[in-house]
């Protein structure tokens, strides 16, 4: 399936599903973690890493057959790949193309890094964050007000 | 009179006008707070007091405040005697207790607990300390004491000395004082400095902040010196603690270089960071803070209940 010609695709088109493009180089595996794709998966998944890209130098791409993403999954991807594009494929054609956008506020997507925060207890409190910086990524918990840094966030996805 | 929010979760949610209103009410309540006059303003009103952590001053102060105004209080001062011991969540406790009272004072070990309580509660929530988070009524009473001494809060040189790393009182006060355009002197032993994010926050807002490890050096500049306890358990080496403890002790000899009207404050309890000989000096105002705590809380309860 892999074609190496300059004008050709590295991985063939998928019939139906989602292509997540423009993932920063090296973060495709975190995207897989976010989407719950592990060695047990039955989905057909293609992962391309360090692909030359005109815009970003190098990028990663993830293609998943037969699956469309939920809004919460897109928000989570926005945290690690703020310039990613999500292409919805039907019958080999792109029927919907969207750029992920990191919102100013997120709810329930990630955990607060402060173990003493009420959202990390048994209370019915969903984590809520204001995005205080997009690069580097910094989230401020609306409950305990602690900042969760980018590396703490990535650690959560790979746990 | 109304405040901009139903609840008192953190000091920063109060506007300058809110603070002005609370202080003007507190001042009116002083004779009642001293027991010289009687009040039935909160007659028939019940204050819920949920203390999931030990507290002496804050709990008794709220109790005194509601009773001085003719109201009453219910609640617990230990979680092991409440339904929490059976595994009830804070959210459920709040949704239950709100049916018994007109406002709830909450102290809880977890940060953000008061915000969660405010989200689920129909009645006003007053945060009396949420772990290492906020303790807004302490900040209000600190500022009220300063205002009583100087007539206004604006433009004073305020020194915070002691453990500035872990103390929520000094964090809140630093933010609050900076709102009134005060210059802050942050004096702490190495390793117990004010967290960098707070210093950065204050400096970004254009506030004047000077850090120092020597209290003697900056003392002559100060209008207010706010002393906090250095906790022994923060040091792995006890000899290090002893060295630090003595170099930050406030005594009459040290105070010789202070301004005539220097106001000395402490959130209490103190151990030995202020020598008992200082108690009778003109600078000592830390027991006035205790009284400020009662009238400021009376003001809040009268507005919220």
GROMACS .gro file of C-alpha atoms in nm:
model
  464
    1UNK     CA    1   0.000   0.000   0.000
    2UNK     CA    2   0.285   0.239   0.066
    3UNK     CA    3   0.390   0.428  -0.242
    4UNK     CA    4   0.710   0.626  -0.241
    5UNK     CA    5   0.677   0.840  -0.553
    6UNK     CA    6   0.694   1.216  -0.494
    7UNK     CA    7   0.358   1.278  -0.655
    8UNK     CA    8   0.191   0.988  -0.481
    9UNK     CA    9   0.042   0.921  -0.142
   10UNK     CA   10   0.248   0.744   0.123
   11UNK     CA   11  -0.065   0.565   0.244
   12UNK     CA   12  -0.366   0.497   0.028
   13UNK     CA   13  -0.690   0.691   0.066
   14UNK     CA   14  -0.942   0.561   0.313
   15UNK     CA   15  -1.297   0.485   0.212
   16UNK     CA   16  -1.470   0.630   0.516
   17UNK     CA   17  -1.347   0.769   0.844
   18UNK     CA   18  -1.129   1.054   0.969
   19UNK     CA   19  -0.790   1.192   0.871
   20UNK     CA   20  -0.619   1.407   1.130
   21UNK     CA   21  -0.356   1.611   0.951
   22UNK     CA   22  -0.098   1.871   1.059
   23UNK     CA   23  -0.025   1.712   1.394
   24UNK     CA   24   0.307   1.849   1.525
   25UNK     CA   25   0.585   1.606   1.455
   26UNK     CA   26   0.615   1.340   1.726
   27UNK     CA   27   0.266   1.384   1.874
   28UNK     CA   28   0.077   1.127   1.666
   29UNK     CA   29   0.118   0.870   1.943
   30UNK     CA   30  -0.040   1.111   2.195
   31UNK     CA   31  -0.332   1.159   1.954
   32UNK     CA   32  -0.373   0.781   1.946
   33UNK     CA   33  -0.376   0.777   2.328
   34UNK     CA   34  -0.645   1.048   2.330
   35UNK     CA   35  -0.856   0.846   2.089
   36UNK     CA   36  -0.811   0.533   2.299
   37UNK     CA   37  -0.637   0.350   2.017
   38UNK     CA   38  -0.418   0.084   2.173
   39UNK     CA   39  -0.266  -0.245   2.057
   40UNK     CA   40  -0.604  -0.412   2.116
   41UNK     CA   41  -0.780  -0.188   1.866
   42UNK     CA   42  -0.984  -0.344   1.588
   43UNK     CA   43  -0.991  -0.017   1.389
   44UNK     CA   44  -0.779   0.015   1.079
   45UNK     CA   45  -0.539   0.295   1.168
   46UNK     CA   46  -0.254   0.447   0.968
   47UNK     CA   47   0.006   0.656   1.145
   48UNK     CA   48   0.253   0.870   0.955
   49UNK     CA   49   0.527   1.038   1.149
   50UNK     CA   50   0.776   1.307   1.050
   51UNK     CA   51   0.624   1.358   0.707
   52UNK     CA   52   0.778   1.657   0.523
   53UNK     CA   53   0.533   1.946   0.531
   54UNK     CA   54   0.545   2.273   0.345
   55UNK     CA   55   0.387   2.465   0.632
   56UNK     CA   56   0.550   2.316   0.940
   57UNK     CA   57   0.869   2.146   0.824
   58UNK     CA   58   0.757   1.806   0.948
   59UNK     CA   59   0.422   1.678   1.065
   60UNK     CA   60   0.240   1.365   1.174
   61UNK     CA   61  -0.085   1.231   1.025
   62UNK     CA   62  -0.335   0.980   1.167
   63UNK     CA   63  -0.599   0.807   0.954
   64UNK     CA   64  -0.874   0.606   1.116
   65UNK     CA   65  -1.114   0.404   0.909
   66UNK     CA   66  -1.482   0.387   0.994
   67UNK     CA   67  -1.480   0.637   1.276
   68UNK     CA   68  -1.589   1.000   1.323
   69UNK     CA   69  -1.465   1.197   1.621
   70UNK     CA   70  -1.668   1.327   1.911
   71UNK     CA   71  -1.647   1.697   2.003
   72UNK     CA   72  -1.465   1.616   2.327
   73UNK     CA   73  -1.205   1.416   2.134
   74UNK     CA   74  -1.151   1.708   1.896
   75UNK     CA   75  -1.105   1.942   2.195
   76UNK     CA   76  -0.849   1.709   2.345
   77UNK     CA   77  -0.661   1.689   2.015
   78UNK     CA   78  -0.662   2.069   2.001
   79UNK     CA   79  -0.464   2.069   2.326
   80UNK     CA   80  -0.174   1.871   2.179
   81UNK     CA   81  -0.213   1.964   1.812
   82UNK     CA   82  -0.354   2.317   1.801
   83UNK     CA   83  -0.314   2.349   1.423
   84UNK     CA   84  -0.448   2.007   1.327
   85UNK     CA   85  -0.709   1.964   1.057
   86UNK     CA   86  -0.985   1.706   1.087
   87UNK     CA   87  -1.104   1.565   0.754
   88UNK     CA   88  -1.416   1.355   0.751
   89UNK     CA   89  -1.406   1.106   0.465
   90UNK     CA   90  -1.703   0.941   0.297
   91UNK     CA   91  -1.677   0.731  -0.015
   92UNK     CA   92  -1.308   0.831  -0.057
   93UNK     CA   93  -1.398   1.201  -0.063
   94UNK     CA   94  -1.347   1.470   0.199
   95UNK     CA   95  -1.701   1.568   0.295
   96UNK     CA   96  -1.609   1.792   0.588
   97UNK     CA   97  -1.284   1.966   0.665
   98UNK     CA   98  -1.230   2.156   0.986
   99UNK     CA   99  -0.938   2.316   1.165
  100UNK     CA  100  -0.928   2.235   1.535
  101UNK     CA  101  -0.953   2.542   1.746
  102UNK     CA  102  -0.831   2.559   2.101
  103UNK     CA  103  -1.119   2.718   2.292
  104UNK     CA  104  -1.058   2.973   2.570
  105UNK     CA  105  -1.236   2.744   2.813
  106UNK     CA  106  -1.251   2.365   2.835
  107UNK     CA  107  -1.456   2.138   3.056
  108UNK     CA  108  -1.403   1.775   3.148
  109UNK     CA  109  -1.131   1.714   2.891
  110UNK     CA  110  -0.828   1.677   3.116
  111UNK     CA  111  -0.757   1.650   3.489
  112UNK     CA  112  -0.619   1.926   3.710
  113UNK     CA  113  -0.256   1.859   3.799
  114UNK     CA  114  -0.314   1.959   4.162
  115UNK     CA  115  -0.385   1.648   4.372
  116UNK     CA  116  -0.541   1.872   4.639
  117UNK     CA  117  -0.800   2.011   4.395
  118UNK     CA  118  -1.165   1.929   4.461
  119UNK     CA  119  -1.199   1.801   4.102
  120UNK     CA  120  -0.957   1.518   4.187
  121UNK     CA  121  -1.180   1.392   4.468
  122UNK     CA  122  -1.495   1.180   4.469
  123UNK     CA  123  -1.707   1.496   4.442
  124UNK     CA  124  -1.931   1.541   4.137
  125UNK     CA  125  -1.708   1.823   4.007
  126UNK     CA  126  -1.598   1.821   3.644
  127UNK     CA  127  -1.263   1.983   3.576
  128UNK     CA  128  -1.289   2.325   3.412
  129UNK     CA  129  -1.002   2.533   3.279
  130UNK     CA  130  -0.940   2.872   3.131
  131UNK     CA  131  -0.666   2.857   2.868
  132UNK     CA  132  -0.423   3.125   2.984
  133UNK     CA  133  -0.156   3.057   2.722
  134UNK     CA  134  -0.170   2.863   2.396
  135UNK     CA  135   0.207   2.850   2.337
  136UNK     CA  136   0.334   2.708   2.561
  137UNK     CA  137   0.004   2.559   2.668
  138UNK     CA  138  -0.106   2.662   3.018
  139UNK     CA  139  -0.445   2.585   3.168
  140UNK     CA  140  -0.573   2.749   3.486
  141UNK     CA  141  -0.817   2.539   3.689
  142UNK     CA  142  -1.131   2.738   3.768
  143UNK     CA  143  -1.163   2.560   4.104
  144UNK     CA  144  -0.815   2.562   4.261
  145UNK     CA  145  -0.663   2.818   4.018
  146UNK     CA  146  -0.343   2.616   3.980
  147UNK     CA  147  -0.176   2.621   3.639
  148UNK     CA  148  -0.141   2.289   3.458
  149UNK     CA  149   0.158   2.305   3.223
  150UNK     CA  150   0.195   2.145   2.881
  151UNK     CA  151   0.427   1.865   2.996
  152UNK     CA  152   0.193   1.771   3.284
  153UNK     CA  153  -0.087   1.750   3.032
  154UNK     CA  154   0.104   1.529   2.789
  155UNK     CA  155   0.194   1.302   3.080
  156UNK     CA  156  -0.177   1.252   3.149
  157UNK     CA  157  -0.242   1.137   2.796
  158UNK     CA  158   0.039   0.885   2.804
  159UNK     CA  159  -0.055   0.736   3.143
  160UNK     CA  160  -2.725   4.646   5.037
  161UNK     CA  161  -2.600   4.380   4.799
  162UNK     CA  162  -2.258   4.248   4.701
  163UNK     CA  163  -2.165   4.173   4.341
  164UNK     CA  164  -2.179   3.796   4.410
  165UNK     CA  165  -2.414   3.577   4.614
  166UNK     CA  166  -2.113   3.400   4.765
  167UNK     CA  167  -1.778   3.494   4.919
  168UNK     CA  168  -1.537   3.241   4.767
  169UNK     CA  169  -1.224   3.451   4.724
  170UNK     CA  170  -1.126   3.810   4.797
  171UNK     CA  171  -1.058   3.887   4.434
  172UNK     CA  172  -1.425   3.839   4.345
  173UNK     CA  173  -1.509   4.138   4.562
  174UNK     CA  174  -1.513   4.475   4.392
  175UNK     CA  175  -1.365   4.784   4.556
  176UNK     CA  176  -1.720   4.900   4.619
  177UNK     CA  177  -1.804   4.568   4.789
  178UNK     CA  178  -1.502   4.612   5.018
  179UNK     CA  179  -1.601   4.971   5.094
  180UNK     CA  180  -1.956   4.863   5.179
  181UNK     CA  181  -1.842   4.576   5.402
  182UNK     CA  182  -1.604   4.807   5.589
  183UNK     CA  183  -1.862   5.080   5.639
  184UNK     CA  184  -2.110   4.823   5.779
  185UNK     CA  185  -1.837   4.670   5.998
  186UNK     CA  186  -1.762   5.007   6.148
  187UNK     CA  187  -2.129   5.058   6.237
  188UNK     CA  188  -2.133   4.720   6.410
  189UNK     CA  189  -1.838   4.793   6.639
  190UNK     CA  190  -2.046   4.887   6.948
  191UNK     CA  191  -2.254   4.570   6.898
  192UNK     CA  192  -1.937   4.367   6.850
  193UNK     CA  193  -1.807   4.499   7.181
  194UNK     CA  194  -2.134   4.407   7.351
  195UNK     CA  195  -2.215   4.773   7.427
  196UNK     CA  196  -2.532   4.765   7.217
  197UNK     CA  197  -2.777   4.489   7.132
  198UNK     CA  198  -2.905   4.392   6.789
  199UNK     CA  199  -3.182   4.167   6.660
  200UNK     CA  200  -3.097   4.222   6.295
  201UNK     CA  201  -3.059   3.849   6.227
  202UNK     CA  202  -3.335   3.740   6.462
  203UNK     CA  203  -3.479   3.410   6.333
  204UNK     CA  204  -3.188   3.359   6.092
  205UNK     CA  205  -2.969   3.049   6.111
  206UNK     CA  206  -2.607   3.023   6.000
  207UNK     CA  207  -2.480   2.680   5.893
  208UNK     CA  208  -2.119   2.624   5.998
  209UNK     CA  209  -1.952   2.328   5.830
  210UNK     CA  210  -1.595   2.289   5.951
  211UNK     CA  211  -1.428   1.986   5.795
  212UNK     CA  212  -1.098   2.101   5.946
  213UNK     CA  213  -1.012   2.234   6.290
  214UNK     CA  214  -1.046   2.606   6.351
  215UNK     CA  215  -1.065   2.811   6.667
  216UNK     CA  216  -1.059   3.178   6.571
  217UNK     CA  217  -1.256   3.166   6.248
  218UNK     CA  218  -1.527   2.938   6.386
  219UNK     CA  219  -1.574   3.124   6.714
  220UNK     CA  220  -1.560   3.456   6.535
  221UNK     CA  221  -1.845   3.362   6.298
  222UNK     CA  222  -2.042   3.219   6.590
  223UNK     CA  223  -1.992   3.537   6.789
  224UNK     CA  224  -2.083   3.750   6.484
  225UNK     CA  225  -2.416   3.576   6.419
  226UNK     CA  226  -2.510   3.570   6.788
  227UNK     CA  227  -2.423   3.937   6.841
  228UNK     CA  228  -2.674   4.013   6.564
  229UNK     CA  229  -2.945   3.802   6.725
  230UNK     CA  230  -2.915   3.499   6.496
  231UNK     CA  231  -2.813   3.144   6.573
  232UNK     CA  232  -2.588   2.879   6.426
  233UNK     CA  233  -2.586   2.505   6.360
  234UNK     CA  234  -2.316   2.277   6.223
  235UNK     CA  235  -2.015   2.068   6.310
  236UNK     CA  236  -1.649   2.131   6.380
  237UNK     CA  237  -1.519   1.782   6.296
  238UNK     CA  238  -1.605   1.576   5.989
  239UNK     CA  239  -1.599   1.250   6.187
  240UNK     CA  240  -1.926   1.345   6.356
  241UNK     CA  241  -2.103   1.423   6.026
  242UNK     CA  242  -2.240   1.216   5.739
  243UNK     CA  243  -1.907   1.271   5.565
  244UNK     CA  244  -1.776   0.991   5.785
  245UNK     CA  245  -2.033   0.768   5.609
  246UNK     CA  246  -1.898   0.871   5.271
  247UNK     CA  247  -2.135   1.156   5.182
  248UNK     CA  248  -1.998   1.401   4.927
  249UNK     CA  249  -1.956   1.769   5.005
  250UNK     CA  250  -2.207   1.850   4.731
  251UNK     CA  251  -2.474   1.635   4.899
  252UNK     CA  252  -2.391   1.777   5.243
  253UNK     CA  253  -2.441   2.128   5.107
  254UNK     CA  254  -2.768   2.039   4.932
  255UNK     CA  255  -2.892   1.899   5.263
  256UNK     CA  256  -2.773   2.169   5.501
  257UNK     CA  257  -2.899   2.453   5.277
  258UNK     CA  258  -3.249   2.347   5.381
  259UNK     CA  259  -3.169   2.414   5.745
  260UNK     CA  260  -3.015   2.760   5.726
  261UNK     CA  261  -2.987   3.098   5.552
  262UNK     CA  262  -2.613   3.095   5.475
  263UNK     CA  263  -2.328   2.845   5.506
  264UNK     CA  264  -1.975   2.903   5.633
  265UNK     CA  265  -1.747   2.632   5.497
  266UNK     CA  266  -1.396   2.522   5.587
  267UNK     CA  267  -1.273   2.224   5.385
  268UNK     CA  268  -0.928   2.077   5.318
  269UNK     CA  269  -0.957   2.068   4.939
  270UNK     CA  270  -0.881   2.361   4.713
  271UNK     CA  271  -1.183   2.475   4.514
  272UNK     CA  272  -1.430   2.318   4.760
  273UNK     CA  273  -1.597   2.652   4.835
  274UNK     CA  274  -1.644   2.720   4.463
  275UNK     CA  275  -1.806   2.380   4.418
  276UNK     CA  276  -2.028   2.444   4.723
  277UNK     CA  277  -2.130   2.782   4.579
  278UNK     CA  278  -2.224   2.616   4.249
  279UNK     CA  279  -2.461   2.367   4.413
  280UNK     CA  280  -2.598   2.582   4.697
  281UNK     CA  281  -2.914   2.793   4.696
  282UNK     CA  282  -2.798   2.985   5.004
  283UNK     CA  283  -2.483   3.203   5.015
  284UNK     CA  284  -2.154   3.022   5.079
  285UNK     CA  285  -1.879   3.194   5.274
  286UNK     CA  286  -1.538   3.035   5.231
  287UNK     CA  287  -1.363   3.002   5.566
  288UNK     CA  288  -1.058   2.835   5.411
  289UNK     CA  289  -1.030   2.580   5.130
  290UNK     CA  290  -0.702   2.399   5.183
  291UNK     CA  291  -0.412   2.603   5.048
  292UNK     CA  292  -0.661   2.812   4.849
  293UNK     CA  293  -0.851   3.115   4.979
  294UNK     CA  294  -0.961   3.255   5.313
  295UNK     CA  295  -1.132   3.580   5.210
  296UNK     CA  296  -1.266   3.685   5.550
  297UNK     CA  297  -0.910   3.675   5.689
  298UNK     CA  298  -0.799   3.910   5.410
  299UNK     CA  299  -1.095   4.138   5.478
  300UNK     CA  300  -1.019   4.159   5.849
  301UNK     CA  301  -0.649   4.223   5.780
  302UNK     CA  302  -0.734   4.513   5.549
  303UNK     CA  303  -0.999   4.643   5.787
  304UNK     CA  304  -0.741   4.655   6.067
  305UNK     CA  305  -0.501   4.843   5.840
  306UNK     CA  306  -0.775   5.086   5.741
  307UNK     CA  307  -0.868   5.146   6.105
  308UNK     CA  308  -0.507   5.232   6.184
  309UNK     CA  309  -0.426   5.453   5.889
  310UNK     CA  310  -0.766   5.582   5.778
  311UNK     CA  311  -0.705   5.437   5.433
  312UNK     CA  312  -0.530   5.141   5.277
  313UNK     CA  313  -0.391   5.309   4.966
  314UNK     CA  314  -0.023   5.386   4.921
  315UNK     CA  315   0.118   5.217   5.231
  316UNK     CA  316   0.446   5.025   5.241
  317UNK     CA  317   0.353   4.677   5.361
  318UNK     CA  318   0.602   4.407   5.461
  319UNK     CA  319   0.508   4.041   5.469
  320UNK     CA  320   0.753   3.834   5.672
  321UNK     CA  321   0.789   3.463   5.743
  322UNK     CA  322   0.675   3.162   5.545
  323UNK     CA  323   0.558   3.325   5.223
  324UNK     CA  324   0.568   3.003   5.025
  325UNK     CA  325   0.293   2.801   5.190
  326UNK     CA  326   0.080   3.061   5.367
  327UNK     CA  327  -0.253   3.124   5.195
  328UNK     CA  328  -0.304   3.428   5.420
  329UNK     CA  329  -0.003   3.610   5.280
  330UNK     CA  330  -0.084   3.509   4.921
  331UNK     CA  331  -0.432   3.656   4.948
  332UNK     CA  332  -0.311   3.964   5.130
  333UNK     CA  333  -0.039   4.026   4.869
  334UNK     CA  334  -0.297   4.030   4.591
  335UNK     CA  335  -0.544   4.233   4.794
  336UNK     CA  336  -0.292   4.493   4.909
  337UNK     CA  337  -0.162   4.534   4.555
  338UNK     CA  338  -0.513   4.636   4.446
  339UNK     CA  339  -0.480   4.937   4.673
  340UNK     CA  340  -0.149   5.045   4.516
  341UNK     CA  341   0.065   4.953   4.814
  342UNK     CA  342   0.433   4.875   4.782
  343UNK     CA  343   0.505   4.523   4.903
  344UNK     CA  344   0.821   4.404   5.075
  345UNK     CA  345   0.840   4.024   5.074
  346UNK     CA  346   1.073   3.906   5.349
  347UNK     CA  347   1.138   3.535   5.387
  348UNK     CA  348   1.416   3.287   5.457
  349UNK     CA  349   1.568   3.113   5.154
  350UNK     CA  350   1.339   2.832   5.040
  351UNK     CA  351   1.022   2.991   5.179
  352UNK     CA  352   0.993   3.278   4.929
  353UNK     CA  353   0.666   3.393   4.778
  354UNK     CA  354   0.581   3.168   4.478
  355UNK     CA  355   0.726   3.310   4.159
  356UNK     CA  356   0.388   3.307   3.979
  357UNK     CA  357   0.244   3.543   4.242
  358UNK     CA  358   0.543   3.781   4.227
  359UNK     CA  359   0.519   3.778   3.846
  360UNK     CA  360   0.143   3.838   3.858
  361UNK     CA  361   0.190   4.141   4.081
  362UNK     CA  362   0.475   4.283   3.876
  363UNK     CA  363   0.286   4.230   3.551
  364UNK     CA  364   0.008   4.443   3.698
  365UNK     CA  365   0.268   4.715   3.757
  366UNK     CA  366   0.282   4.673   4.134
  367UNK     CA  367   0.596   4.759   4.329
  368UNK     CA  368   0.742   4.446   4.488
  369UNK     CA  369   1.075   4.415   4.665
  370UNK     CA  370   1.204   4.079   4.788
  371UNK     CA  371   1.444   4.052   5.079
  372UNK     CA  372   1.568   3.795   5.328
  373UNK     CA  373   1.658   4.054   5.592
  374UNK     CA  374   1.378   4.197   5.804
  375UNK     CA  375   1.609   4.438   5.988
  376UNK     CA  376   1.712   4.607   5.665
  377UNK     CA  377   1.365   4.685   5.533
  378UNK     CA  378   1.189   4.750   5.865
  379UNK     CA  379   1.253   5.130   5.869
  380UNK     CA  380   1.063   5.162   5.536
  381UNK     CA  381   0.746   4.993   5.653
  382UNK     CA  382   0.404   5.121   5.760
  383UNK     CA  383   0.273   4.770   5.819
  384UNK     CA  384   0.460   4.452   5.908
  385UNK     CA  385   0.255   4.134   5.870
  386UNK     CA  386   0.426   3.848   6.052
  387UNK     CA  387   0.355   3.481   5.987
  388UNK     CA  388   0.476   3.168   6.155
  389UNK     CA  389   0.767   2.972   6.012
  390UNK     CA  390   0.667   2.610   6.047
  391UNK     CA  391   0.923   2.367   6.180
  392UNK     CA  392   0.791   2.084   5.961
  393UNK     CA  393   0.899   2.271   5.646
  394UNK     CA  394   1.265   2.208   5.735
  395UNK     CA  395   1.440   1.872   5.701
  396UNK     CA  396   1.727   1.989   5.923
  397UNK     CA  397   1.614   2.115   6.269
  398UNK     CA  398   1.930   2.326   6.311
  399UNK     CA  399   1.840   2.515   5.992
  400UNK     CA  400   1.499   2.586   6.138
  401UNK     CA  401   1.647   2.720   6.462
  402UNK     CA  402   1.880   2.954   6.271
  403UNK     CA  403   1.599   3.090   6.056
  404UNK     CA  404   1.345   3.117   6.338
  405UNK     CA  405   1.570   3.342   6.547
  406UNK     CA  406   1.665   3.571   6.261
  407UNK     CA  407   1.297   3.650   6.196
  408UNK     CA  408   1.194   3.705   6.554
  409UNK     CA  409   1.031   4.043   6.616
  410UNK     CA  410   1.129   4.195   6.951
  411UNK     CA  411   1.149   4.541   7.104
  412UNK     CA  412   1.515   4.578   7.015
  413UNK     CA  413   1.443   4.522   6.646
  414UNK     CA  414   1.147   4.760   6.657
  415UNK     CA  415   1.370   5.051   6.764
  416UNK     CA  416   1.439   5.123   6.398
  417UNK     CA  417   1.070   5.111   6.300
  418UNK     CA  418   0.855   5.409   6.203
  419UNK     CA  419   0.659   5.558   6.494
  420UNK     CA  420   0.329   5.441   6.349
  421UNK     CA  421   0.440   5.097   6.229
  422UNK     CA  422   0.146   4.857   6.262
  423UNK     CA  423   0.237   4.502   6.351
  424UNK     CA  424  -0.009   4.234   6.241
  425UNK     CA  425  -0.022   3.853   6.270
  426UNK     CA  426  -0.299   3.613   6.163
  427UNK     CA  427  -0.246   3.412   6.487
  428UNK     CA  428  -0.181   3.167   6.637
  429UNK     CA  429   0.176   3.280   6.699
  430UNK     CA  430   0.444   3.065   6.851
  431UNK     CA  431   0.752   3.272   6.921
  432UNK     CA  432   0.792   3.485   6.608
  433UNK     CA  433   0.675   3.792   6.800
  434UNK     CA  434   0.823   3.824   7.151
  435UNK     CA  435   0.555   3.866   7.423
  436UNK     CA  436   0.728   4.192   7.529
  437UNK     CA  437   0.603   4.346   7.202
  438UNK     CA  438   0.236   4.289   7.297
  439UNK     CA  439   0.220   4.604   7.508
  440UNK     CA  440   0.401   4.824   7.253
  441UNK     CA  441   0.215   5.082   7.042
  442UNK     CA  442   0.293   4.876   6.732
  443UNK     CA  443   0.107   4.560   6.836
  444UNK     CA  444  -0.228   4.538   6.660
  445UNK     CA  445  -0.267   4.160   6.624
  446UNK     CA  446  -0.533   4.129   6.892
  447UNK     CA  447  -0.723   4.417   6.728
  448UNK     CA  448  -0.734   4.191   6.422
  449UNK     CA  449  -0.935   3.940   6.622
  450UNK     CA  450  -1.200   4.204   6.694
  451UNK     CA  451  -1.190   4.317   6.330
  452UNK     CA  452  -1.269   3.956   6.242
  453UNK     CA  453  -1.593   3.968   6.438
  454UNK     CA  454  -1.723   4.299   6.297
  455UNK     CA  455  -1.621   4.222   5.939
  456UNK     CA  456  -1.805   3.889   5.964
  457UNK     CA  457  -2.106   4.064   6.119
  458UNK     CA  458  -2.107   4.296   5.820
  459UNK     CA  459  -2.091   4.006   5.574
  460UNK     CA  460  -2.365   3.810   5.749
  461UNK     CA  461  -2.590   4.115   5.770
  462UNK     CA  462  -2.553   4.168   5.395
  463UNK     CA  463  -2.576   3.804   5.284
  464UNK     CA  464  -2.837   3.651   5.518
   0.00000   0.00000   0.00000
